[in-house]
Amino acid sequence: MATRLPEAASVTFSHPDPMVPHLYRVLRTRWDTGDTFSLELTPEQSADIPQFEAGQFNMVYIYGVGEIPISISGDPARRDTLIHTTRAVGTVTRVMSKLKVDDLLGVRGPFGSAWPVETGRGKDMIIVAGGIGLAPLRPAMYRILAHREDYGRVVLLYGARTPADVLYRKELEQWRSQFDLDVFVTVDRATGNWRGSVGLVTQLIGRAPFDPMNAMAMVCGPEVMMRFTTMELKKRGISGDHIYVSLERNMKCAIGLCGHCQVGSLFVCKDGPVFRHSRVEPLLTKWEI
Amino acid sequence: MRMTRASTEKSRSQQVIERRDFQLLLDALMAKGYRLIGPRARDGALVYDEIAAVADLPVGLTDEQERGTYRLKAGDPERLFGCGLGPHSWKKYLYPPELRLWQAQRQNGNMTIVPEPHAPERLALIGMRACEIQALAVLDKVLLGGAYVDRAYQAQREQVLVVAVNCGRAGKTCFCASMNSGPRASTGFDLALTEVLERDRHYFVVESGSKVGADVLSAVPTSPALEADLQKANAIIEQTAGQMGRSLDTHRLQEMLYASTESPVWDEVAARCLTCGNCTLVCPTCFCTTVEDYTDLTGETGSRVRRWDSCFTMDFSYIVGGHVRASARARYRQWMMHKLATWKDQFGTSGCVGCGRCITWCPVGIDITEEAQTIRAQNEAKQDTGTRRKKTS
Ligand SMILES: Cc1cc2nc3c(=O)[nH]c(=O)nc-3n(C[C@H](O)[C@H](O)[C@H](O)COP(=O)(O)OP(=O)(O)OC[C@H]3O[C@@H](n4cnc5c(N)ncnc54)[C@H](O)[C@@H]3O)c2cc1C
Ligand code: SF4
Ligand code: SF4
Ligand code: FES
């Protein structure tokens, strides 16, 4: 049998396939810490990068190695270059850390939900980051600072493992010197001439200056850190409806089709990664969901 | 096939094709350029593969199924569609187990990424059962119903013609009647057949469900179905509905499952579950995939391939720092919760159509209907003690 039948007309779609990466060229590389680097990328096939919102992520493809979700860490107002800050931890991220200026990689996105910086206008903003969790929150900082007068107090609480792991050091110092910002940085273990606070970022929440009745919190870090942080924030009187967290799950498609990122009935890639805490709390308190 | 179609109208005319003319139906489809895919017996099981002639069908065969058991055996010698479901589902023709998504060429510091062209084929799927049509409707919701669609699926879906067969017998692991997905195909087909085998006559009552179906039928010798023919066909389907080997009480089931995330049931199942993933591989609605990247020997061509995946594998939930669902308990719970509870929140439909494949093909005979019943019994017991406590206080 098996006579070849005429094949039906092939289908063409007017929008680009969201599963196919676009080429980007490395413009600049920088090591932010001993294991974390930032890449500044420029699109090969267009002048601008696609519009993105603070908290969204891209799927980054390293030739022949693999593809991983990485948050966009640059300023949403800048459309000329794309910035990703990545911690080298495994197969893809290690090869990615070795990319040099002019190398090519693939990017598709942006995907996912964003920090609700717009709805936070008029409120005190509390941003709590742990480790690499500062990267997806930096675009939110940029957005808030661009419209500083629209917000109440702006507080950034950041925890890193050691002083050498503190990300975006220069920027943090500059923000700390601003009168209209409250920036607190803490490390788990002090080394060298660290004179800042030592301890968990959750311990900073108790004395952070904000009005819990009119505040919004945005939290990103390891899941345990987020769990304790939200507990502390709630102790201060912020309701879970005004706390936002960004979740991390295995992702193979980022468009809600591969199933990998499910947490209960949520797809972290399309319903998240940023969620209102009250929505995900019942899931986060269950083991292995 | 159209994605939306007129629902079952009473007035939809029904025809009769005599068994001796059945080959002409297959011929008419092939003449219209369709490649025919249908049930065939191979290596002791029913599989879906290319067919061209009536003789390719599992003529005279039937099957015996139970938890962890499957066997083909002789049935009514003349019957064409006497076999129930095998391990294959039609999903593989629309959502292939392995699909290249694109290729990347790298040369002298330059790179180009070339998407894989979609080359859908005209396929006539012969002998699709009602539960499998429902499974396709579920996949449509998952893969076409959201903000992003699966393009390869969409392209192929539009080229598929469905020739349904109403079941004349339910298997011991079937429970489509509980899931409202069968045994009668009421929508989602181009043609639907009911096989009527009598001592002196063998024929098919045919209903067309689309214009394409009606067109195909017009090229085949048929006669209008008489009231007696329709009654016989109906009686066959009704008898099948009464024969379900399994049942699943879905009343408040979703709620009960959500209340049972920490139930000891999961530990008890985990003690038996091999986490082999058979249940997800045979399931007609499981859609999970992973991607793999390859480079050729020269290193100049890289490609990304998408493959079926299963939430039963450890790597499925891997993130740096550990596997989210490391235990068998958590993985079985994810599977069953997804099928019967979270799927409804995600896609507005159950993820299970009651085909029974996961029961038949589980090597240790784990039965989703039985586990659901245990959850129900526990919930009801909890509620009972709850109300008793209230009453006494
Ligand atoms: C929405 C989102 C945003 C993220 N943003 C950042 C960021 O801005 N900077 C950063 O450094 N990291 C970020 N991560 C984590 C980052 O994706 C992982 O560190 C990365 O996938 C590890 O890949 P690897 O191959 O180097 O590690 P390996 O341990 O070798 O992992 C192998 C594979 O497992 C999968 N995988 C492993 N860990 C994760 C994970 N945490 N999340 C999802 N998939 C994983 C990937 O497919 C990976 O290729 C983000 C994750 C998510 C889900
Ligand atoms: S879960 Fe089992 S019975 Fe339900 S559709 Fe999947 S294989 Fe069939
Ligand atoms: S998560 Fe598991 S049960 Fe759900 S569709 Fe994927 S493989 Fe099937
Ligand atoms: S990453 Fe594929 S479904 Fe979310």
Short mmCIF file of N, CA and C and ligand atoms in Angstrom, two decimals, chain A residues 257-260 262 267, chain B residues 91 142 277 279-281 283 285-289 308-313 316 325 331-340 342-343 346-347 351, ligand 3:
data_model
loop_
_atom_site.label_atom_id
_atom_site.label_comp_id
_atom_site.label_asym_id
_atom_site.label_seq_id
_atom_site.Cartn_x
_atom_site.Cartn_y
_atom_site.Cartn_z
N LEU A 257 1.54 24.96 27.15
CA LEU A 257 1.25 23.75 26.38
C LEU A 257 2.04 22.51 26.80
N CYS A 258 3.16 22.67 27.49
CA CYS A 258 3.98 21.49 27.77
C CYS A 258 3.64 20.84 29.11
N GLY A 259 2.92 21.54 29.97
CA GLY A 259 2.46 20.98 31.23
C GLY A 259 3.45 20.99 32.38
N HIS A 260 4.71 21.29 32.11
CA HIS A 260 5.74 21.15 33.14
C HIS A 260 5.60 22.08 34.34
N GLN A 262 3.06 23.23 35.97
CA GLN A 262 1.82 23.25 36.74
C GLN A 262 2.05 23.22 38.25
N PHE A 267 -0.79 27.33 35.70
CA PHE A 267 0.40 27.18 34.87
C PHE A 267 1.28 28.38 35.21
N LYS B 91 -4.34 10.39 19.20
CA LYS B 91 -3.50 11.55 19.49
C LYS B 91 -2.20 11.56 18.69
N VAL B 142 -7.27 22.21 24.99
CA VAL B 142 -5.94 22.41 25.56
C VAL B 142 -5.01 23.09 24.55
N GLY B 277 4.78 5.49 34.09
CA GLY B 277 4.23 6.45 33.13
C GLY B 277 3.37 5.83 32.05
N CYS B 279 0.35 4.94 32.14
CA CYS B 279 -0.98 5.53 32.15
C CYS B 279 -1.02 6.83 31.36
N THR B 280 0.06 7.61 31.43
CA THR B 280 0.06 8.88 30.69
C THR B 280 0.32 8.63 29.21
N LEU B 281 1.08 7.59 28.91
CA LEU B 281 1.38 7.32 27.50
C LEU B 281 0.18 6.77 26.74
N CYS B 283 -2.94 7.39 27.65
CA CYS B 283 -4.09 8.28 27.82
C CYS B 283 -4.29 9.15 26.58
N THR B 285 -5.74 11.96 26.34
CA THR B 285 -5.77 13.41 26.57
C THR B 285 -4.48 13.98 27.14
N CYS B 286 -3.60 13.14 27.68
CA CYS B 286 -2.35 13.66 28.25
C CYS B 286 -1.59 14.40 27.15
N PHE B 287 -1.17 15.62 27.46
CA PHE B 287 -0.57 16.46 26.41
C PHE B 287 0.85 16.89 26.75
N CYS B 288 1.39 16.45 27.89
CA CYS B 288 2.68 16.98 28.31
C CYS B 288 3.81 16.57 27.36
N THR B 289 4.69 17.52 27.14
CA THR B 289 5.83 17.29 26.26
C THR B 289 7.09 17.89 26.88
N TRP B 308 6.71 13.53 23.68
CA TRP B 308 5.76 13.29 24.76
C TRP B 308 6.54 13.10 26.05
N ASP B 309 6.01 13.65 27.11
CA ASP B 309 6.63 13.49 28.41
C ASP B 309 5.56 13.01 29.38
N SER B 310 5.95 12.72 30.58
CA SER B 310 5.00 12.22 31.56
C SER B 310 5.32 12.82 32.92
N CYS B 311 4.27 13.21 33.65
CA CYS B 311 4.46 13.77 34.99
C CYS B 311 4.92 12.70 35.97
N PHE B 312 5.02 11.46 35.50
CA PHE B 312 5.52 10.39 36.38
C PHE B 312 7.04 10.33 36.40
N THR B 313 7.71 11.02 35.47
CA THR B 313 9.16 10.98 35.51
C THR B 313 9.65 11.96 36.57
N PHE B 316 10.59 15.60 35.28
CA PHE B 316 9.48 16.46 34.86
C PHE B 316 9.42 17.75 35.68
N ARG B 325 8.34 17.35 42.62
CA ARG B 325 7.58 16.15 43.00
C ARG B 325 8.51 14.94 42.99
N ARG B 331 3.69 12.27 42.62
CA ARG B 331 3.52 12.15 41.17
C ARG B 331 2.20 11.50 40.82
N TYR B 332 1.83 10.48 41.56
CA TYR B 332 0.51 9.88 41.30
C TYR B 332 -0.59 10.91 41.59
N ARG B 333 -0.41 11.63 42.67
CA ARG B 333 -1.41 12.63 43.04
C ARG B 333 -1.55 13.68 41.94
N GLN B 334 -0.42 14.13 41.38
CA GLN B 334 -0.47 15.11 40.29
C GLN B 334 -1.28 14.56 39.12
N TRP B 335 -1.03 13.30 38.77
CA TRP B 335 -1.71 12.70 37.62
C TRP B 335 -3.21 12.65 37.86
N MET B 336 -3.60 12.08 38.98
CA MET B 336 -5.03 11.89 39.22
C MET B 336 -5.75 13.22 39.47
N MET B 337 -5.09 14.10 40.22
CA MET B 337 -5.66 15.43 40.46
C MET B 337 -5.84 16.16 39.13
N HIS B 338 -4.84 16.01 38.26
CA HIS B 338 -4.96 16.73 36.99
C HIS B 338 -6.12 16.18 36.17
N LYS B 339 -6.16 14.87 36.05
CA LYS B 339 -7.20 14.25 35.23
C LYS B 339 -8.60 14.62 35.71
N LEU B 340 -8.82 14.57 37.04
CA LEU B 340 -10.19 14.65 37.56
C LEU B 340 -10.54 15.96 38.25
N THR B 342 -7.98 19.44 38.57
CA THR B 342 -7.43 20.72 38.12
C THR B 342 -7.71 20.98 36.64
N TRP B 343 -7.83 19.90 35.86
CA TRP B 343 -8.12 20.04 34.42
C TRP B 343 -9.38 20.88 34.22
N GLN B 346 -8.66 24.42 34.61
CA GLN B 346 -7.82 24.91 33.51
C GLN B 346 -8.57 25.02 32.20
N PHE B 347 -9.37 24.01 31.89
CA PHE B 347 -9.95 23.94 30.54
C PHE B 347 -11.46 23.77 30.50
N GLY B 351 -10.37 15.98 32.44
CA GLY B 351 -9.24 15.50 31.66
C GLY B 351 -9.33 14.01 31.40
S1 SF4 C 3 0.54 16.50 34.04
FE1 SF4 C 3 0.53 14.26 33.92
S2 SF4 C 3 -1.66 13.72 33.93
FE2 SF4 C 3 -1.51 15.89 33.38
S3 SF4 C 3 -1.49 15.92 31.13
FE3 SF4 C 3 0.65 15.93 31.86
S4 SF4 C 3 1.28 13.79 31.84
FE4 SF4 C 3 -0.99 13.81 31.75
#
